[in-house]
Amino acid sequence: MTDRSARLPTEAEIAAINARHLISTPLKPADLLFVFGTRVDVEERVDQAFRLWRDGYFRCAIVSGGITPGSDRSECEIIADAMIARGIPRERILREDRAMNTGENVIFSLPVIDAALGLTNIRSVICLGNTWTARRYPMTLHRHWPEVEKMLVTVDSFATPRSLWHTDCEFRRRILAEWDKIEPYKVKGFIAEWPVR
């Protein structure tokens, strides 16, 4: 079987991805920042979390991510410690350090959020993650926690502008790999349509 993420997308597919996957949402202060774990572009994610904190966009954050092969520290520990080093108060950061994928990020984090803050006290969440994964973060959150308003902020370290993702070989590969997961994941019930049309 060929790797579909290595393909060159058509103009129609580029337009669809730009319109439906690489979405940006209006940003307003939220009750919670949900930082999805990663092994790549950690510094960019931490910088963005700090900017959102500094500018008053969240009161509390949860960082989720387990230990990945080749590391003895969880993604959660690495990212949360870096957020604290940047100036976000330790007591404002909840931690979930077992998740190995986006679904587990949400499933394992909800009890942590509930115990610390109460899920019913959270009305809005900003999802923070990789550009190429894009709306799959809030789609996963929407599948398990439909009640909250969701916003999306994404980061990456590509020099290529986001609108030209298809012109950069690695950026294109990452986005196509994620785009190709959307429909199968919806069918399997891993994610739910978001934003709801």
PDB file of C-alpha atoms in Angstrom:
ATOM      1  CA  MET A   1       0.000   0.000   0.000  1.00  0.00           C
ATOM      2  CA  THR A   2       1.336   3.439  -0.895  1.00  0.00           C
ATOM      3  CA  ASP A   3       1.711   6.226   1.616  1.00  0.00           C
ATOM      4  CA  ARG A   4      -1.083   8.618   0.710  1.00  0.00           C
ATOM      5  CA  SER A   5       0.554  11.434   2.696  1.00  0.00           C
ATOM      6  CA  ALA A   6       3.323  11.543   0.065  1.00  0.00           C
ATOM      7  CA  ARG A   7       0.862  12.579  -2.674  1.00  0.00           C
ATOM      8  CA  LEU A   8       0.587  16.008  -4.275  1.00  0.00           C
ATOM      9  CA  PRO A   9      -2.825  17.406  -3.373  1.00  0.00           C
ATOM     10  CA  THR A  10      -5.150  18.783  -6.020  1.00  0.00           C
ATOM     11  CA  GLU A  11      -6.221  22.437  -5.994  1.00  0.00           C
ATOM     12  CA  ALA A  12      -9.614  21.308  -4.701  1.00  0.00           C
ATOM     13  CA  GLU A  13      -8.038  19.335  -1.853  1.00  0.00           C
ATOM     14  CA  ILE A  14      -5.804  22.279  -0.909  1.00  0.00           C
ATOM     15  CA  ALA A  15      -8.860  24.538  -0.811  1.00  0.00           C
ATOM     16  CA  ALA A  16     -10.813  22.021   1.300  1.00  0.00           C
ATOM     17  CA  ILE A  17      -7.954  21.615   3.783  1.00  0.00           C
ATOM     18  CA  ASN A  18      -7.505  25.378   4.068  1.00  0.00           C
ATOM     19  CA  ALA A  19     -11.229  25.929   4.618  1.00  0.00           C
ATOM     20  CA  ARG A  20     -12.133  22.958   6.812  1.00  0.00           C
ATOM     21  CA  HIS A  21      -8.969  21.692   8.533  1.00  0.00           C
ATOM     22  CA  LEU A  22      -6.585  24.624   9.037  1.00  0.00           C
ATOM     23  CA  ILE A  23      -9.247  26.749  10.633  1.00  0.00           C
ATOM     24  CA  SER A  24      -8.711  29.648  12.959  1.00  0.00           C
ATOM     25  CA  THR A  25     -11.267  30.625  15.554  1.00  0.00           C
ATOM     26  CA  PRO A  26     -11.940  33.968  17.157  1.00  0.00           C
ATOM     27  CA  LEU A  27     -10.061  34.067  20.439  1.00  0.00           C
ATOM     28  CA  LYS A  28     -11.449  35.308  23.739  1.00  0.00           C
ATOM     29  CA  PRO A  29     -10.543  34.613  27.356  1.00  0.00           C
ATOM     30  CA  ALA A  30     -11.329  31.001  28.305  1.00  0.00           C
ATOM     31  CA  ASP A  31     -11.683  29.065  31.534  1.00  0.00           C
ATOM     32  CA  LEU A  32      -9.069  26.496  30.488  1.00  0.00           C
ATOM     33  CA  LEU A  33      -6.102  26.106  28.154  1.00  0.00           C
ATOM     34  CA  PHE A  34      -5.772  22.489  26.973  1.00  0.00           C
ATOM     35  CA  VAL A  35      -2.156  21.879  25.934  1.00  0.00           C
ATOM     36  CA  PHE A  36      -1.875  18.677  23.902  1.00  0.00           C
ATOM     37  CA  GLY A  37       1.437  16.870  24.343  1.00  0.00           C
ATOM     38  CA  THR A  38       4.095  16.697  21.650  1.00  0.00           C
ATOM     39  CA  ARG A  39       7.704  15.767  21.001  1.00  0.00           C
ATOM     40  CA  VAL A  40       8.170  18.410  18.292  1.00  0.00           C
ATOM     41  CA  ASP A  41       7.997  22.212  18.439  1.00  0.00           C
ATOM     42  CA  VAL A  42       7.812  22.166  22.245  1.00  0.00           C
ATOM     43  CA  GLU A  43       9.396  25.615  22.486  1.00  0.00           C
ATOM     44  CA  GLU A  44       6.822  27.111  20.108  1.00  0.00           C
ATOM     45  CA  ARG A  45       3.997  25.571  22.120  1.00  0.00           C
ATOM     46  CA  VAL A  46       5.386  26.843  25.424  1.00  0.00           C
ATOM     47  CA  ASP A  47       5.940  30.335  23.953  1.00  0.00           C
ATOM     48  CA  GLN A  48       2.345  30.450  22.755  1.00  0.00           C
ATOM     49  CA  ALA A  49       1.020  29.207  26.113  1.00  0.00           C
ATOM     50  CA  PHE A  50       2.998  31.937  27.859  1.00  0.00           C
ATOM     51  CA  ARG A  51       1.660  34.637  25.473  1.00  0.00           C
ATOM     52  CA  LEU A  52      -1.898  33.450  26.096  1.00  0.00           C
ATOM     53  CA  TRP A  53      -1.281  33.538  29.879  1.00  0.00           C
ATOM     54  CA  ARG A  54       0.389  36.955  29.764  1.00  0.00           C
ATOM     55  CA  ASP A  55      -2.472  38.374  27.703  1.00  0.00           C
ATOM     56  CA  GLY A  56      -5.142  36.989  30.045  1.00  0.00           C
ATOM     57  CA  TYR A  57      -6.618  34.283  27.815  1.00  0.00           C
ATOM     58  CA  PHE A  58      -6.872  31.527  30.439  1.00  0.00           C
ATOM     59  CA  ARG A  59      -7.117  31.052  34.208  1.00  0.00           C
ATOM     60  CA  CYS A  60      -5.908  27.439  34.371  1.00  0.00           C
ATOM     61  CA  ALA A  61      -4.203  25.034  31.985  1.00  0.00           C
ATOM     62  CA  ILE A  62      -3.982  21.292  31.641  1.00  0.00           C
ATOM     63  CA  VAL A  63      -0.965  19.725  29.967  1.00  0.00           C
ATOM     64  CA  SER A  64      -1.460  16.160  28.731  1.00  0.00           C
ATOM     65  CA  GLY A  65       1.062  13.676  27.363  1.00  0.00           C
ATOM     66  CA  GLY A  66       2.823  10.502  28.445  1.00  0.00           C
ATOM     67  CA  ILE A  67       6.348   9.144  28.120  1.00  0.00           C
ATOM     68  CA  THR A  68       7.262   8.462  24.510  1.00  0.00           C
ATOM     69  CA  PRO A  69       9.923   6.026  23.262  1.00  0.00           C
ATOM     70  CA  GLY A  70      13.440   7.325  23.784  1.00  0.00           C
ATOM     71  CA  SER A  71      12.559   9.648  26.666  1.00  0.00           C
ATOM     72  CA  ASP A  72      12.477   9.171  30.425  1.00  0.00           C
ATOM     73  CA  ARG A  73      10.237  12.222  30.965  1.00  0.00           C
ATOM     74  CA  SER A  74       6.624  12.575  29.930  1.00  0.00           C
ATOM     75  CA  GLU A  75       5.552  15.171  27.387  1.00  0.00           C
ATOM     76  CA  CYS A  76       3.465  16.626  30.210  1.00  0.00           C
ATOM     77  CA  GLU A  77       6.468  17.040  32.490  1.00  0.00           C
ATOM     78  CA  ILE A  78       8.640  18.586  29.782  1.00  0.00           C
ATOM     79  CA  ILE A  79       5.992  21.078  28.628  1.00  0.00           C
ATOM     80  CA  ALA A  80       4.574  21.950  32.068  1.00  0.00           C
ATOM     81  CA  ASP A  81       8.039  22.527  33.548  1.00  0.00           C
ATOM     82  CA  ALA A  82       8.922  24.779  30.594  1.00  0.00           C
ATOM     83  CA  MET A  83       5.669  26.735  31.062  1.00  0.00           C
ATOM     84  CA  ILE A  84       6.539  27.276  34.735  1.00  0.00           C
ATOM     85  CA  ALA A  85      10.067  28.358  33.789  1.00  0.00           C
ATOM     86  CA  ARG A  86       8.547  30.943  31.441  1.00  0.00           C
ATOM     87  CA  GLY A  87       6.448  32.407  34.253  1.00  0.00           C
ATOM     88  CA  ILE A  88       3.095  30.613  34.385  1.00  0.00           C
ATOM     89  CA  PRO A  89       2.339  29.833  38.044  1.00  0.00           C
ATOM     90  CA  ARG A  90       2.784  26.150  38.921  1.00  0.00           C
ATOM     91  CA  GLU A  91      -0.559  26.078  40.741  1.00  0.00           C
ATOM     92  CA  ARG A  92      -2.361  27.116  37.531  1.00  0.00           C
ATOM     93  CA  ILE A  93      -1.176  24.025  35.624  1.00  0.00           C
ATOM     94  CA  LEU A  94      -2.924  20.665  35.902  1.00  0.00           C
ATOM     95  CA  ARG A  95      -1.033  17.595  34.713  1.00  0.00           C
ATOM     96  CA  GLU A  96      -1.982  14.375  32.930  1.00  0.00           C
ATOM     97  CA  ASP A  97       1.052  12.202  32.189  1.00  0.00           C
ATOM     98  CA  ARG A  98      -0.242   8.901  30.754  1.00  0.00           C
ATOM     99  CA  ALA A  99      -1.800   9.774  27.381  1.00  0.00           C
ATOM    100  CA  MET A 100      -0.194   8.299  24.262  1.00  0.00           C
ATOM    101  CA  ASN A 101      -2.544   9.800  21.642  1.00  0.00           C
ATOM    102  CA  THR A 102      -5.039  12.623  21.186  1.00  0.00           C
ATOM    103  CA  GLY A 103      -8.001  10.529  22.322  1.00  0.00           C
ATOM    104  CA  GLU A 104      -6.215   9.596  25.541  1.00  0.00           C
ATOM    105  CA  ASN A 105      -5.198  13.243  26.026  1.00  0.00           C
ATOM    106  CA  VAL A 106      -8.882  14.051  26.391  1.00  0.00           C
ATOM    107  CA  ILE A 107     -10.150  10.847  28.052  1.00  0.00           C
ATOM    108  CA  PHE A 108      -7.432  10.854  30.740  1.00  0.00           C
ATOM    109  CA  SER A 109      -7.576  14.628  31.305  1.00  0.00           C
ATOM    110  CA  LEU A 110     -11.307  14.958  31.962  1.00  0.00           C
ATOM    111  CA  PRO A 111     -11.177  13.297  35.416  1.00  0.00           C
ATOM    112  CA  VAL A 112      -8.160  15.448  36.344  1.00  0.00           C
ATOM    113  CA  ILE A 113     -10.012  18.603  35.297  1.00  0.00           C
ATOM    114  CA  ASP A 114     -13.169  17.461  37.095  1.00  0.00           C
ATOM    115  CA  ALA A 115     -11.327  16.710  40.349  1.00  0.00           C
ATOM    116  CA  ALA A 116      -9.456  20.023  40.375  1.00  0.00           C
ATOM    117  CA  LEU A 117     -11.968  22.455  38.894  1.00  0.00           C
ATOM    118  CA  GLY A 118     -15.262  20.649  38.253  1.00  0.00           C
ATOM    119  CA  LEU A 119     -16.197  20.065  34.617  1.00  0.00           C
ATOM    120  CA  THR A 120     -19.424  22.025  35.058  1.00  0.00           C
ATOM    121  CA  ASN A 121     -17.388  25.100  36.040  1.00  0.00           C
ATOM    122  CA  ILE A 122     -15.575  25.106  32.684  1.00  0.00           C
ATOM    123  CA  ARG A 123     -17.526  26.828  29.921  1.00  0.00           C
ATOM    124  CA  SER A 124     -14.760  27.495  27.393  1.00  0.00           C
ATOM    125  CA  VAL A 125     -11.508  25.822  26.368  1.00  0.00           C
ATOM    126  CA  ILE A 126      -8.638  26.893  24.107  1.00  0.00           C
ATOM    127  CA  CYS A 127      -6.993  23.885  22.429  1.00  0.00           C
ATOM    128  CA  LEU A 128      -3.267  24.379  21.790  1.00  0.00           C
ATOM    129  CA  GLY A 129      -1.372  22.048  19.488  1.00  0.00           C
ATOM    130  CA  ASN A 130       0.414  21.468  16.184  1.00  0.00           C
ATOM    131  CA  THR A 131      -0.707  23.281  13.043  1.00  0.00           C
ATOM    132  CA  TRP A 132      -0.939  20.075  11.023  1.00  0.00           C
ATOM    133  CA  THR A 133      -3.223  18.336  13.521  1.00  0.00           C
ATOM    134  CA  ALA A 134      -5.410  21.453  13.509  1.00  0.00           C
ATOM    135  CA  ARG A 135      -9.113  20.896  14.119  1.00  0.00           C
ATOM    136  CA  ARG A 136      -8.637  17.268  15.216  1.00  0.00           C
ATOM    137  CA  TYR A 137      -7.864  18.588  18.723  1.00  0.00           C
ATOM    138  CA  PRO A 138     -11.221  20.310  19.253  1.00  0.00           C
ATOM    139  CA  MET A 139     -12.975  17.502  17.329  1.00  0.00           C
ATOM    140  CA  THR A 140     -11.590  15.005  19.851  1.00  0.00           C
ATOM    141  CA  LEU A 141     -12.569  17.266  22.730  1.00  0.00           C
ATOM    142  CA  HIS A 142     -16.039  17.720  21.212  1.00  0.00           C
ATOM    143  CA  ARG A 143     -16.546  13.945  21.041  1.00  0.00           C
ATOM    144  CA  HIS A 144     -16.019  13.586  24.813  1.00  0.00           C
ATOM    145  CA  TRP A 145     -16.994  17.042  26.130  1.00  0.00           C
ATOM    146  CA  PRO A 146     -19.529  18.621  23.753  1.00  0.00           C
ATOM    147  CA  GLU A 147     -20.836  21.125  26.304  1.00  0.00           C
ATOM    148  CA  VAL A 148     -17.852  23.485  26.345  1.00  0.00           C
ATOM    149  CA  GLU A 149     -17.107  26.192  23.821  1.00  0.00           C
ATOM    150  CA  LYS A 150     -13.913  25.333  21.963  1.00  0.00           C
ATOM    151  CA  MET A 151     -11.292  27.602  20.426  1.00  0.00           C
ATOM    152  CA  LEU A 152      -8.154  26.569  18.550  1.00  0.00           C
ATOM    153  CA  VAL A 153      -4.606  27.923  18.529  1.00  0.00           C
ATOM    154  CA  THR A 154      -1.899  26.096  16.571  1.00  0.00           C
ATOM    155  CA  VAL A 155       1.869  26.482  16.282  1.00  0.00           C
ATOM    156  CA  ASP A 156       4.705  25.112  14.178  1.00  0.00           C
ATOM    157  CA  SER A 157       8.332  25.884  13.383  1.00  0.00           C
ATOM    158  CA  PHE A 158       8.042  25.791   9.597  1.00  0.00           C
ATOM    159  CA  ALA A 159       9.464  28.816   7.769  1.00  0.00           C
ATOM    160  CA  THR A 160       6.768  28.260   5.138  1.00  0.00           C
ATOM    161  CA  PRO A 161       3.624  30.323   5.807  1.00  0.00           C
ATOM    162  CA  ARG A 162       0.641  28.205   6.807  1.00  0.00           C
ATOM    163  CA  SER A 163      -1.277  29.203   3.687  1.00  0.00           C
ATOM    164  CA  LEU A 164       1.546  27.724   1.558  1.00  0.00           C
ATOM    165  CA  TRP A 165       1.813  24.436   3.476  1.00  0.00           C
ATOM    166  CA  HIS A 166       1.408  22.468   0.240  1.00  0.00           C
ATOM    167  CA  THR A 167       4.677  23.910  -1.146  1.00  0.00           C
ATOM    168  CA  ASP A 168       6.843  22.452   1.655  1.00  0.00           C
ATOM    169  CA  CYS A 169       7.449  18.703   1.387  1.00  0.00           C
ATOM    170  CA  GLU A 170       7.436  17.915   5.139  1.00  0.00           C
ATOM    171  CA  PHE A 171       4.662  20.387   6.025  1.00  0.00           C
ATOM    172  CA  ARG A 172       2.549  18.894   3.220  1.00  0.00           C
ATOM    173  CA  ARG A 173       3.239  15.327   4.395  1.00  0.00           C
ATOM    174  CA  ARG A 174       2.207  16.102   7.974  1.00  0.00           C
ATOM    175  CA  ILE A 175      -0.973  17.932   7.008  1.00  0.00           C
ATOM    176  CA  LEU A 176      -2.077  15.285   4.506  1.00  0.00           C
ATOM    177  CA  ALA A 177      -1.436  12.504   7.051  1.00  0.00           C
ATOM    178  CA  GLU A 178      -3.693  14.278   9.563  1.00  0.00           C
ATOM    179  CA  TRP A 179      -6.323  15.280   6.996  1.00  0.00           C
ATOM    180  CA  ASP A 180      -6.599  11.640   5.927  1.00  0.00           C
ATOM    181  CA  LYS A 181      -7.454  10.618   9.516  1.00  0.00           C
ATOM    182  CA  ILE A 182     -10.501  12.863   9.847  1.00  0.00           C
ATOM    183  CA  GLU A 183     -13.194  10.806   8.065  1.00  0.00           C
ATOM    184  CA  PRO A 184     -12.049   7.370   9.328  1.00  0.00           C
ATOM    185  CA  TYR A 185     -11.804   8.740  12.882  1.00  0.00           C
ATOM    186  CA  LYS A 186     -15.332  10.154  12.623  1.00  0.00           C
ATOM    187  CA  VAL A 187     -16.632   6.781  11.439  1.00  0.00           C
ATOM    188  CA  LYS A 188     -14.878   5.025  14.348  1.00  0.00           C
ATOM    189  CA  GLY A 189     -16.323   7.524  16.832  1.00  0.00           C
ATOM    190  CA  PHE A 190     -12.921   8.863  17.912  1.00  0.00           C
ATOM    191  CA  ILE A 191     -13.885  12.449  16.996  1.00  0.00           C
ATOM    192  CA  ALA A 192     -17.064  14.437  16.374  1.00  0.00           C
ATOM    193  CA  GLU A 193     -17.818  17.074  13.775  1.00  0.00           C
ATOM    194  CA  TRP A 194     -16.589  20.507  14.855  1.00  0.00           C
ATOM    195  CA  PRO A 195     -17.322  23.265  14.350  1.00  0.00           C
ATOM    196  CA  VAL A 196     -20.911  22.086  14.167  1.00  0.00           C
ATOM    197  CA  ARG A 197     -22.339  23.342  10.893  1.00  0.00           C
TER     198      ARG A 197
END
